[in-house]
């Protein structure tokens, strides 16, 4: 145990909430990601030991759920919605704006300075506030170029 | 017809966007319905909900009381799973409900537990709703501290525990059996039914799955009575409904309305009409899966029966409104990218079908359409529910959901699709497309997928 070494009690409390220890797999993976920003293969091995399953089983789950980052992300992780309700309100333009203004090389998911990472995601449930994005854990809706810059500059 | 003045109960102060914590909730009469329910038999609560005609608010509209009564007698433990994996594009009502009225949902959950004789409930909240999970967890903690949850609910000696569980970004987990598999700690793969979850659900035990909005209605049915609930009625749709209107209306938002308004009243009166007074092009009335409607259906009543008569569904009540600048081919390509991405990959008709639909649409949209493409789309998606190569052939309804918009758009806009193929692309001036700066086609709908991910189609 290296990554979650100081969190034994927290983990056991979590596992005790469920009739089956395996149910704690997603929450424990969230603990890893909240602490580390992503879920490494070493973390998967550790989580497997905690849950009592194989590392392959953990990987099977991590690779299914798109929110678990399998690679390190930027200091501020942006998840921009590009599904229809946001798309008809300009999400593709907004993503272009972010890529251009905040230093993303073509095809790169992390900005050159490592401050921001950007993924386009499917519907984030903020359709009536389109276009919308999550920065870290915070939702920002009704984005205009001005508001987008305001939000991102505050974290720059 | 426009309803007479009515009291909004689910989200009365939505524009304030404040969380109503325990003390404020109790000051407003919160948890009195629970006290009433503690003095009732499970059958009496179930019958009340049956009499009120409450139907599921998640999408399928199944009668809630009837669902509860499917549990086999004398088999336990029983579980209640609350579906807060609100992921259907266009739908965003459960998020404000959980973030503003967490206790109203929790009260509904405890009463439902009493009705189905369950001692353990789970709320499965989609991963993207970080804040909802925090708010609900804090409200649950308040309830444990106040003796509302735990082994002695309000001193009654009854036990109800509630666990807040977060998903991690998978649309499929809104499908009830996939939700349970995910809650068990596995990939969110749906299961074949039967057996239905009421017989064999979470951990193989009898389980009821209800939507957030569905259970939140329950305390109000107890407090205000069946007659109040049934005073909002269109055919078999009773009660108030949270309608999410997004897209090109002047005032998008979540509106709590009786299911008696027409689409015209919703779009033009409640939402102020179309932005810039543009023309209305089409409406997706009940979440992205449902068939599209043209402006000639504006007088359809926005209830489960009303929209079905118009050829669509009220579904999850996520209404997306498009003005005349939206190219239907482009819009459909966007939606099929969604279904391709969200197909769990377990069964072939959905995995392959959703991918083929998207591939063909993408090439039509980007000017590479071929003769026969439209016929091929139609042969895969069918001409309506129950036809084609996907509908009714997949383990869960995601396959149908991927096919319906395609068959519907082809039925409504065949000429525009033909023109895209013939003219090698889209004639819409402000269409948005997936091209990089060099003008090369980039499939960025998948750019964020890990190269070793589950759906590397």
Coordinates of C-alpha atoms in Angstrom, one line a residue:
Chain A
X1 CA 0.0 0.0 0.0
X2 CA 1.6 3.2 -1.1
X3 CA -0.9 5.5 -2.7
X4 CA -3.7 5.1 -0.2
X5 CA -1.5 4.1 2.7
X6 CA -2.9 6.6 5.2
X7 CA -6.5 6.1 4.3
X8 CA -7.1 2.6 5.7
X9 CA -9.9 3.5 8.1
X10 CA -11.7 5.6 5.6
X11 CA -11.6 2.8 3.1
X12 CA -12.9 0.2 5.6
X13 CA -15.7 2.5 6.6
X14 CA -16.6 2.9 3.0
X15 CA -16.6 -0.9 2.4
X16 CA -18.7 -1.5 5.4
X17 CA -21.6 0.5 3.8
X18 CA -22.1 -2.1 1.2
X19 CA -23.4 -5.7 1.5
X20 CA -20.5 -6.7 -0.8
X21 CA -16.9 -5.4 -0.7
X22 CA -16.8 -5.3 -4.5
X23 CA -19.3 -2.5 -4.5
X24 CA -16.7 -0.2 -3.0
X25 CA -14.6 -0.5 -6.2
X26 CA -15.9 2.6 -7.9
X27 CA -15.8 4.7 -4.7
X28 CA -12.2 3.6 -4.0
X29 CA -11.1 4.4 -7.5
X30 CA -12.7 7.9 -7.0
X31 CA -10.6 8.3 -3.9
X32 CA -7.5 7.5 -5.9
X33 CA -8.4 9.9 -8.6
X34 CA -9.4 12.7 -6.2
X35 CA -6.0 12.4 -4.6
X36 CA -3.8 11.7 -7.6
X37 CA -5.7 13.3 -10.5
X38 CA -5.7 10.0 -12.4
X39 CA -5.6 6.2 -11.9
X40 CA -2.2 4.7 -12.7
X41 CA -1.6 1.0 -13.2
X42 CA 0.2 0.9 -9.8
X43 CA -2.9 2.3 -8.2
X44 CA -5.1 -0.3 -9.9
X45 CA -2.9 -3.1 -8.4
X46 CA -3.3 -1.5 -5.0
X47 CA -7.0 -1.1 -5.4
X48 CA -7.2 -4.8 -6.4
X49 CA -5.6 -5.8 -3.1
X50 CA -8.0 -3.6 -1.2
X51 CA -11.1 -4.9 -2.8
X52 CA -9.9 -8.5 -3.1
X53 CA -10.0 -9.0 -6.8
X54 CA -7.4 -9.1 -9.6
X55 CA -5.7 -6.1 -11.1
X56 CA -7.2 -7.1 -14.4
X57 CA -10.7 -6.8 -13.0
X58 CA -9.9 -3.3 -11.7
X59 CA -8.6 -2.4 -15.1
X60 CA -11.7 -3.8 -16.7
X61 CA -13.7 -1.4 -14.7
X62 CA -11.4 1.6 -15.1
X63 CA -11.3 1.2 -18.8
X64 CA -15.1 1.1 -19.0
X65 CA -15.9 4.3 -17.2
X66 CA -14.8 7.4 -19.1
X67 CA -14.3 9.6 -16.1
X68 CA -11.4 7.7 -14.7
X69 CA -8.4 9.3 -16.2
X70 CA -5.8 6.7 -17.3
X71 CA -3.3 9.4 -18.0
X72 CA -2.3 12.4 -15.9
X73 CA -4.3 15.5 -16.6
X74 CA -3.6 19.2 -16.3
X75 CA -3.9 21.2 -13.1
X76 CA -7.4 22.2 -14.2
X77 CA -9.2 19.5 -16.0
X78 CA -11.9 20.8 -18.4
X79 CA -14.7 18.5 -19.5
X80 CA -16.6 20.3 -22.2
X81 CA -20.0 19.0 -23.3
X82 CA -20.3 18.5 -27.1
X83 CA -23.7 16.7 -27.3
X84 CA -26.6 18.2 -29.2
X85 CA -28.1 20.8 -26.8
X86 CA -24.6 22.2 -26.2
X87 CA -23.5 21.8 -29.8
X88 CA -26.3 23.9 -31.2
X89 CA -25.4 26.6 -28.7
X90 CA -21.7 26.7 -29.8
X91 CA -19.8 24.1 -27.9
X92 CA -17.5 23.3 -30.8
X93 CA -16.6 27.0 -31.2
X94 CA -16.0 27.3 -27.5
X95 CA -13.7 24.3 -27.6
X96 CA -11.8 25.8 -30.5
X97 CA -11.5 29.0 -28.5
X98 CA -10.0 27.2 -25.5
X99 CA -7.6 25.2 -27.7
X100 CA -6.4 28.3 -29.4
X101 CA -6.2 30.7 -26.5
X102 CA -4.9 28.4 -23.8
X103 CA -2.0 26.9 -25.6
X104 CA -3.1 23.5 -26.8
X105 CA -1.1 22.0 -29.6
X106 CA -3.0 20.3 -32.4
X107 CA -4.4 17.0 -31.1
X108 CA -2.9 17.6 -27.6
X109 CA -5.2 17.1 -24.6
X110 CA -2.9 19.0 -22.2
X111 CA -1.9 22.7 -22.7
X112 CA 1.8 23.4 -23.3
X113 CA 2.2 24.8 -19.8
X114 CA 0.3 21.9 -18.2
X115 CA -2.2 24.2 -16.5
X116 CA -5.2 22.9 -18.4
X117 CA -6.4 19.6 -19.9
X118 CA -9.4 19.4 -22.1
X119 CA -11.7 16.6 -23.1
X120 CA -14.9 16.8 -25.1
X121 CA -17.4 14.7 -23.3
X122 CA -21.0 13.5 -23.9
X123 CA -23.9 15.3 -22.3
X124 CA -23.1 16.5 -18.7
X125 CA -26.7 17.2 -17.8
X126 CA -26.7 21.0 -18.1
X127 CA -28.7 21.2 -21.3
X128 CA -30.8 24.2 -20.2
X129 CA -27.6 26.1 -19.5
X130 CA -25.8 25.3 -22.8
X131 CA -23.0 25.5 -23.6
X132 CA -21.6 24.0 -20.4
X133 CA -18.4 22.6 -19.0
X134 CA -17.0 21.2 -15.9
X135 CA -13.7 22.6 -14.6
X136 CA -12.5 20.2 -12.0
X137 CA -15.6 19.5 -10.0
X138 CA -17.4 22.8 -10.8
X139 CA -20.1 23.2 -13.4
X140 CA -20.1 26.4 -15.5
X141 CA -23.1 27.0 -17.8
X142 CA -24.4 29.7 -20.1
X143 CA -20.9 30.2 -21.4
X144 CA -20.0 33.1 -23.7
X145 CA -16.5 33.8 -24.9
X146 CA -16.3 36.5 -22.1
X147 CA -17.5 34.2 -19.4
X148 CA -15.3 31.4 -20.5
X149 CA -12.3 33.6 -20.3
X150 CA -13.3 34.9 -17.0
X151 CA -13.6 31.4 -15.6
X152 CA -10.4 30.1 -17.0
X153 CA -8.3 33.2 -16.4
X154 CA -9.3 33.0 -12.7
X155 CA -7.5 29.7 -12.6
X156 CA -4.7 30.6 -14.9
Chain B
X1 CA -55.1 24.2 -22.2
X2 CA -53.2 26.6 -19.9
X3 CA -53.7 25.4 -16.4
X4 CA -55.2 27.6 -13.7
X5 CA -52.8 29.0 -11.2
X6 CA -51.2 26.1 -9.4
X7 CA -48.7 25.6 -6.7
X8 CA -45.3 24.3 -7.6
X9 CA -44.1 21.7 -5.1
X10 CA -40.9 20.0 -6.5
X11 CA -38.9 23.1 -7.4
X12 CA -40.9 26.1 -6.2
X13 CA -37.9 28.5 -6.1
X14 CA -35.7 27.1 -8.9
X15 CA -34.4 30.5 -9.9
X16 CA -32.9 31.1 -6.5
X17 CA -30.7 28.0 -6.8
X18 CA -30.4 27.5 -3.1
X19 CA -30.1 24.3 -1.1
X20 CA -32.9 23.7 1.4
X21 CA -31.2 22.1 4.4
X22 CA -32.9 20.1 7.1
X23 CA -34.1 22.9 9.4
X24 CA -35.6 24.9 6.6
X25 CA -37.2 21.8 5.1
X26 CA -38.7 20.9 8.4
X27 CA -39.9 24.5 9.0
X28 CA -41.9 24.2 5.7
X29 CA -43.5 21.0 6.8
X30 CA -40.8 18.6 5.8
X31 CA -40.9 15.0 7.0
X32 CA -44.6 15.2 8.0
X33 CA -45.4 12.9 5.2
X34 CA -42.9 10.4 6.6
X35 CA -44.7 10.6 10.0
X36 CA -48.0 9.9 8.2
X37 CA -46.4 7.0 6.3
X38 CA -45.0 5.5 9.5
X39 CA -48.6 5.0 10.7
X40 CA -49.6 3.3 7.5
X41 CA -49.2 -0.3 6.3
X42 CA -47.0 -0.8 3.2
X43 CA -50.0 -1.8 1.2
X44 CA -51.8 1.4 2.1
X45 CA -48.9 3.5 0.9
X46 CA -48.6 1.5 -2.3
X47 CA -52.3 1.8 -2.9
X48 CA -52.2 5.5 -2.4
X49 CA -49.5 5.9 -5.0
X50 CA -51.4 3.6 -7.3
X51 CA -54.6 5.6 -6.9
X52 CA -52.7 8.8 -7.6
X53 CA -51.6 7.3 -10.9
X54 CA -48.0 8.2 -10.4
X55 CA -45.9 7.0 -13.3
X56 CA -42.1 6.9 -13.5
X57 CA -40.4 10.1 -14.4
X58 CA -37.2 8.6 -15.8
X59 CA -38.4 7.8 -19.3
X60 CA -40.5 4.7 -19.5
X61 CA -43.5 6.1 -17.5
X62 CA -44.2 2.8 -15.8
X63 CA -46.9 3.0 -13.0
X64 CA -44.9 3.3 -9.8
X65 CA -47.3 1.6 -7.4
X66 CA -47.7 -1.3 -9.7
X67 CA -43.9 -1.7 -10.0
X68 CA -43.7 -1.7 -6.2
X69 CA -46.3 -4.5 -6.0
X70 CA -44.2 -6.8 -8.2
X71 CA -41.9 -7.7 -5.3
X72 CA -42.3 -11.3 -4.3
X73 CA -43.9 -11.7 -0.8
X74 CA -41.7 -12.8 2.1
X75 CA -38.4 -12.6 0.2
X76 CA -35.6 -10.4 1.6
X77 CA -33.6 -8.5 2.0
X78 CA -35.0 -6.0 -0.5
X79 CA -33.2 -3.1 -1.9
X80 CA -34.3 0.3 -3.3
X81 CA -32.0 1.9 -5.9
X82 CA -32.6 5.5 -6.9
X83 CA -31.6 6.3 -10.4
X84 CA -29.9 9.6 -10.4
X85 CA -27.7 8.7 -13.4
X86 CA -29.5 11.4 -15.4
X87 CA -27.7 11.1 -18.7
X88 CA -30.3 11.3 -21.5
X89 CA -29.2 14.3 -23.6
X90 CA -31.7 17.1 -23.0
X91 CA -32.5 16.0 -19.5
X92 CA -31.3 18.0 -16.5
X93 CA -34.1 18.1 -13.9
X94 CA -32.8 15.7 -11.3
X95 CA -29.7 17.8 -10.7
X96 CA -31.6 20.9 -9.5
X97 CA -33.9 18.6 -7.6
X98 CA -31.1 17.0 -5.7
X99 CA -29.1 20.2 -5.2
X100 CA -32.1 22.3 -4.1
X101 CA -34.4 19.9 -2.5
X102 CA -32.3 17.0 -1.2
X103 CA -34.5 16.3 1.8
X104 CA -37.6 16.1 -0.3
X105 CA -36.0 13.3 -2.3
X106 CA -34.7 11.6 0.9
X107 CA -38.2 11.8 2.4
X108 CA -39.6 10.2 -0.7
X109 CA -36.9 7.5 -0.5
X110 CA -37.7 6.6 3.1
X111 CA -41.4 6.4 2.4
X112 CA -40.7 4.2 -0.6
X113 CA -38.6 2.0 1.6
X114 CA -41.5 1.7 4.0
X115 CA -43.9 0.8 1.1
X116 CA -41.6 -1.9 -0.3
X117 CA -40.4 -3.1 3.1
X118 CA -36.7 -2.3 2.4
X119 CA -34.1 -1.3 4.9
X120 CA -31.4 -0.3 2.5
X121 CA -31.5 2.3 -0.3
X122 CA -28.9 3.5 -2.6
X123 CA -28.8 6.7 -4.7
X124 CA -26.7 6.2 -7.8
X125 CA -25.6 9.7 -8.9
X126 CA -23.8 10.1 -12.2
X127 CA -20.2 11.0 -11.9
X128 CA -20.5 14.3 -13.6
X129 CA -22.8 15.6 -10.8
X130 CA -20.0 16.2 -8.3
X131 CA -22.0 18.9 -6.5
X132 CA -25.3 16.9 -6.4
X133 CA -23.4 14.0 -4.7
X134 CA -21.9 16.4 -2.1
X135 CA -25.2 18.0 -1.3
X136 CA -27.1 14.8 -1.0
X137 CA -24.4 13.2 1.1
X138 CA -24.5 16.3 3.5
X139 CA -28.3 16.0 3.7
X140 CA -28.0 12.3 4.4
X141 CA -25.6 13.1 7.2
X142 CA -28.1 15.6 8.6
X143 CA -30.7 12.9 8.6
X144 CA -28.6 10.3 10.4
X145 CA -27.7 13.0 13.1
X146 CA -31.4 13.8 13.5
X147 CA -32.6 10.2 13.7
X148 CA -34.5 10.4 10.4
X149 CA -32.3 7.7 8.8
X150 CA -30.7 4.8 10.7
X151 CA -32.0 2.0 12.8
X152 CA -34.8 3.9 14.4
X153 CA -36.5 6.2 11.9
X154 CA -38.2 9.0 13.9
X155 CA -38.4 6.7 16.9
X156 CA -40.6 4.1 15.0
X157 CA -38.2 1.2 15.5
X158 CA -38.0 0.9 11.7
X159 CA -34.6 0.8 10.0
X160 CA -33.7 2.6 6.7
X161 CA -30.1 3.2 5.6
X162 CA -29.2 5.3 2.6
X163 CA -25.9 5.1 0.7
X164 CA -24.9 7.8 -1.8
X165 CA -23.0 6.1 -4.7
X166 CA -21.3 7.8 -7.6
X167 CA -21.1 6.6 -11.1
X168 CA -18.1 7.5 -13.3
X169 CA -19.3 8.5 -16.7
X170 CA -21.4 5.9 -18.5
X171 CA -24.8 6.7 -20.0
X172 CA -25.6 3.0 -20.0
X173 CA -25.8 3.0 -16.2
X174 CA -29.1 4.8 -16.4
X175 CA -30.5 1.5 -17.7
X176 CA -31.8 -0.1 -14.6
X177 CA -30.0 -3.5 -14.8
X178 CA -26.8 -1.8 -15.8
X179 CA -27.1 0.6 -12.8
X180 CA -27.3 -2.4 -10.5
X181 CA -24.3 -4.2 -12.1
X182 CA -22.4 -0.9 -11.8
X183 CA -23.5 -0.6 -8.1
X184 CA -22.1 -4.1 -7.6
X185 CA -18.7 -2.8 -8.7
X186 CA -18.5 -4.1 -12.3
X187 CA -18.7 -2.7 -15.8
X188 CA -22.2 -1.3 -16.3
X189 CA -23.5 -4.1 -18.6
X190 CA -27.3 -4.5 -18.8
X191 CA -28.8 -7.9 -18.2
X192 CA -31.5 -9.7 -20.1
X193 CA -34.9 -9.5 -18.6
X194 CA -36.6 -11.6 -17.2
X195 CA -35.8 -12.0 -14.4
X196 CA -36.8 -8.5 -13.6
X197 CA -35.0 -6.6 -10.8
X198 CA -38.1 -6.9 -8.7
X199 CA -37.4 -10.7 -8.6
X200 CA -33.7 -10.8 -8.9
X201 CA -31.9 -7.4 -8.7
X202 CA -29.1 -6.0 -6.7
X203 CA -26.9 -8.9 -5.3
X204 CA -29.6 -11.2 -6.7
X205 CA -32.2 -9.8 -4.3
X206 CA -35.6 -8.2 -5.0
X207 CA -34.9 -4.6 -6.0
X208 CA -37.0 -1.6 -7.0
X209 CA -35.4 1.1 -9.1
X210 CA -37.1 4.5 -9.2
X211 CA -36.1 7.8 -10.7
X212 CA -35.3 10.8 -8.4
X213 CA -38.3 12.8 -9.5
X214 CA -40.6 9.8 -9.1
X215 CA -39.8 9.3 -5.4
X216 CA -39.7 13.0 -4.8
X217 CA -43.4 13.1 -5.7
X218 CA -44.4 10.6 -3.1
X219 CA -44.3 12.9 0.0
X220 CA -46.5 15.4 -1.8
X221 CA -49.0 12.7 -2.7
X222 CA -49.2 11.8 1.0
X223 CA -49.4 15.4 2.2
X224 CA -51.8 16.9 -0.4
X225 CA -53.7 13.8 -1.3
X226 CA -54.6 11.8 -4.3
X227 CA -57.2 14.3 -5.5
X228 CA -54.7 17.1 -5.6
X229 CA -52.3 15.0 -7.6
X230 CA -55.0 13.9 -10.0
X231 CA -56.2 17.5 -10.4
X232 CA -53.4 17.8 -12.9
X233 CA -54.4 15.3 -15.5
X234 CA -54.3 14.6 -19.2
X235 CA -55.6 11.1 -20.0
X236 CA -53.4 8.8 -17.9
X237 CA -50.7 11.4 -17.1
X238 CA -51.2 12.8 -13.6
X239 CA -49.3 15.2 -11.4
X240 CA -46.7 17.9 -12.1
X241 CA -43.7 17.2 -14.3
X242 CA -40.3 18.8 -14.5
X243 CA -39.8 19.7 -18.1
X244 CA -36.3 20.7 -19.3
X245 CA -36.5 22.9 -22.3
X246 CA -33.1 23.5 -24.1
X247 CA -31.9 24.7 -27.4
X248 CA -33.1 27.7 -29.4
X249 CA -35.8 29.0 -27.2
X250 CA -35.5 32.5 -25.7
X251 CA -35.9 31.2 -22.1
X252 CA -34.5 27.7 -21.7
X253 CA -34.9 26.2 -18.3
X254 CA -36.5 23.6 -16.1
X255 CA -40.2 24.2 -15.7
X256 CA -42.6 22.5 -13.3
X257 CA -45.8 22.1 -15.3
X258 CA -49.0 20.0 -15.4
X259 CA -49.0 17.7 -18.4
X260 CA -51.8 19.6 -20.0
X261 CA -49.9 22.3 -22.1
X262 CA -49.5 22.0 -25.8
X263 CA -46.0 22.1 -27.3
X264 CA -46.9 25.5 -28.7
X265 CA -47.8 26.9 -25.2
X266 CA -44.6 25.5 -23.8
X267 CA -42.3 26.9 -26.5
X268 CA -44.0 30.2 -27.3
X269 CA -45.7 31.2 -24.0
X270 CA -43.6 29.6 -21.3
X271 CA -40.2 29.8 -23.0
X272 CA -40.8 33.0 -24.9
X273 CA -40.6 31.6 -28.4
X274 CA -37.6 30.9 -30.7
X275 CA -34.4 33.0 -30.4
X276 CA -34.2 36.0 -32.7
X277 CA -37.7 35.1 -33.7
X278 CA -36.3 32.5 -36.1
X279 CA -38.5 29.7 -37.5
X280 CA -38.9 26.5 -35.6
X281 CA -37.3 23.6 -37.4
X282 CA -38.0 20.6 -35.3
X283 CA -38.5 19.4 -31.7
X284 CA -37.0 16.5 -29.8
X285 CA -39.6 16.3 -27.1
X286 CA -38.5 13.7 -24.6
X287 CA -34.7 13.2 -24.5
X288 CA -32.5 12.5 -27.4
X289 CA -33.8 9.0 -28.0
X290 CA -37.3 9.9 -29.0
X291 CA -38.6 10.5 -32.6
X292 CA -38.5 14.1 -33.7
X293 CA -41.6 16.3 -34.3
X294 CA -42.1 19.0 -36.9
X295 CA -43.9 22.3 -36.3
X296 CA -47.2 20.7 -37.6
X297 CA -47.4 18.9 -34.2
X298 CA -47.2 22.1 -32.1
X299 CA -50.8 21.5 -30.9
X300 CA -50.0 18.1 -29.4
X301 CA -50.4 18.0 -25.6
X302 CA -47.2 17.5 -23.8
X303 CA -48.3 14.5 -21.8
X304 CA -47.3 10.8 -22.2
X305 CA -50.4 10.1 -24.2
X306 CA -50.5 13.4 -26.1
X307 CA -47.0 13.0 -27.5
X308 CA -47.5 9.4 -28.3
X309 CA -50.5 10.3 -30.4
X310 CA -48.3 12.8 -32.2
X311 CA -45.7 10.1 -33.0
X312 CA -43.1 10.6 -30.3
X313 CA -42.7 10.2 -26.5
X314 CA -42.6 12.4 -23.5
X315 CA -39.7 10.1 -22.3
X316 CA -37.5 11.9 -19.7
X317 CA -39.2 15.3 -20.5
X318 CA -35.9 16.7 -21.9
X319 CA -37.1 18.9 -24.8
X320 CA -34.6 20.2 -27.3
X321 CA -35.8 22.9 -29.7
X322 CA -34.1 23.6 -33.0
X323 CA -34.4 26.7 -35.1
X324 CA -34.1 26.8 -38.9
X325 CA -30.3 27.2 -38.8
X326 CA -29.9 23.6 -37.6
X327 CA -29.1 21.0 -40.3
X328 CA -31.0 17.8 -39.5
X329 CA -28.2 15.7 -40.9
X330 CA -25.6 17.4 -38.7
X331 CA -27.9 17.1 -35.6
X332 CA -28.5 13.4 -36.3
X333 CA -24.7 12.8 -36.8
X334 CA -24.1 14.4 -33.4
X335 CA -26.7 12.2 -31.7
X336 CA -25.4 9.0 -33.3
X337 CA -21.9 9.9 -32.2
X338 CA -23.4 9.9 -28.7
X339 CA -25.0 6.5 -29.0
X340 CA -21.9 5.0 -30.6
X341 CA -19.8 6.3 -27.8
X342 CA -22.2 5.2 -25.1
X343 CA -23.1 1.7 -26.4
X344 CA -21.6 -0.5 -23.7
X345 CA -20.3 -2.9 -26.4
X346 CA -21.8 -6.0 -24.8
X347 CA -24.2 -7.1 -27.6
X348 CA -23.6 -7.0 -31.3
X349 CA -26.7 -5.3 -32.7
X350 CA -26.1 -2.2 -30.6
X351 CA -22.3 -2.1 -30.7
X352 CA -22.0 -2.6 -34.4
X353 CA -25.3 -1.0 -35.4
X354 CA -24.7 2.3 -33.5
X355 CA -21.2 2.4 -35.0
X356 CA -22.4 1.8 -38.5
X357 CA -25.1 4.4 -38.2
X358 CA -22.6 7.0 -37.1
X359 CA -20.0 6.1 -39.7
X360 CA -22.5 6.4 -42.5
X361 CA -24.0 9.6 -41.2
X362 CA -20.5 11.1 -40.7
X363 CA -19.6 10.5 -44.3
X364 CA -22.8 11.9 -45.6
X365 CA -22.4 15.0 -43.4
X366 CA -18.8 15.6 -44.4
X367 CA -19.6 15.3 -48.1
X368 CA -18.5 11.7 -48.7
X369 CA -21.9 10.2 -48.9
X370 CA -22.4 7.3 -51.4
X371 CA -25.3 6.1 -53.4
X372 CA -27.2 3.6 -51.3
X373 CA -26.1 5.1 -48.0
X374 CA -29.6 6.3 -47.1
X375 CA -31.1 2.9 -48.0
X376 CA -28.4 1.3 -45.8
X377 CA -29.2 3.6 -42.9
X378 CA -32.8 2.7 -43.2
X379 CA -32.2 -1.0 -43.3
X380 CA -30.2 -0.7 -40.1
X381 CA -32.4 1.8 -38.2
X382 CA -35.7 0.7 -39.7
X383 CA -38.7 2.8 -40.4
X384 CA -39.9 3.1 -36.9
X385 CA -39.9 1.4 -33.5
X386 CA -39.6 -2.4 -33.8
X387 CA -38.2 -2.5 -37.3
X388 CA -34.6 -2.6 -38.7
X389 CA -31.6 -4.5 -37.5
X390 CA -31.2 -3.0 -34.0
X391 CA -34.6 -2.4 -32.6
X392 CA -35.8 -5.2 -30.3
X393 CA -32.6 -7.2 -30.9
X394 CA -30.4 -5.8 -28.3
X395 CA -30.1 -6.7 -24.6
X396 CA -31.4 -3.3 -23.4
X397 CA -33.1 -0.3 -25.0
X398 CA -30.0 1.6 -25.9
X399 CA -30.0 -0.1 -29.2
X400 CA -33.6 1.2 -29.9
X401 CA -32.6 4.6 -28.6
X402 CA -29.8 4.7 -31.2
X403 CA -32.1 3.7 -34.0
X404 CA -35.2 5.8 -33.3
X405 CA -33.8 9.2 -34.1
X406 CA -32.3 7.9 -37.3
X407 CA -35.5 6.4 -38.6
X408 CA -37.4 9.4 -37.5
X409 CA -35.1 11.9 -39.1
X410 CA -35.0 9.9 -42.4
X411 CA -38.8 9.9 -42.4
X412 CA -39.1 13.6 -41.8
X413 CA -36.1 14.9 -43.8
X414 CA -35.4 12.3 -46.6
X415 CA -35.0 15.1 -49.2
X416 CA -32.4 16.9 -47.1
X417 CA -30.4 13.7 -46.7
X418 CA -30.6 13.1 -50.4
X419 CA -29.3 16.5 -51.1
X420 CA -26.4 16.0 -48.8
X421 CA -25.4 12.9 -50.7
X422 CA -26.0 14.5 -54.1
X423 CA -24.3 17.8 -53.3
X424 CA -21.4 16.2 -51.4
X425 CA -22.1 18.0 -48.1
X426 CA -24.2 20.4 -46.3
X427 CA -25.7 23.6 -47.6
X428 CA -26.3 25.1 -44.2
X429 CA -24.2 28.3 -43.9
X430 CA -23.6 28.1 -40.2
X431 CA -23.4 24.4 -39.8
X432 CA -20.8 23.1 -37.4
X433 CA -18.6 20.3 -38.4
X434 CA -15.7 18.3 -37.2
X435 CA -12.8 19.5 -39.3
X436 CA -9.4 20.6 -38.1
X437 CA -7.8 23.9 -39.2
X438 CA -6.1 22.3 -42.2
X439 CA -9.6 21.2 -43.4
X440 CA -9.0 17.6 -42.7
X441 CA -11.7 15.5 -41.2
X442 CA -11.0 14.7 -37.6
X443 CA -13.2 12.3 -35.7
X444 CA -12.9 14.3 -32.4
X445 CA -16.0 12.7 -31.1
X446 CA -13.6 10.0 -30.0
X447 CA -10.5 12.1 -29.4
X448 CA -10.8 11.6 -25.6
X449 CA -11.2 7.9 -25.7
X450 CA -8.2 6.1 -24.3
X451 CA -6.5 4.0 -27.1
X452 CA -6.9 0.9 -25.0
X453 CA -10.5 1.7 -23.9
X454 CA -13.5 -0.5 -24.0
X455 CA -15.1 0.9 -27.1
X456 CA -12.2 1.1 -29.5
X457 CA -14.5 0.4 -32.4

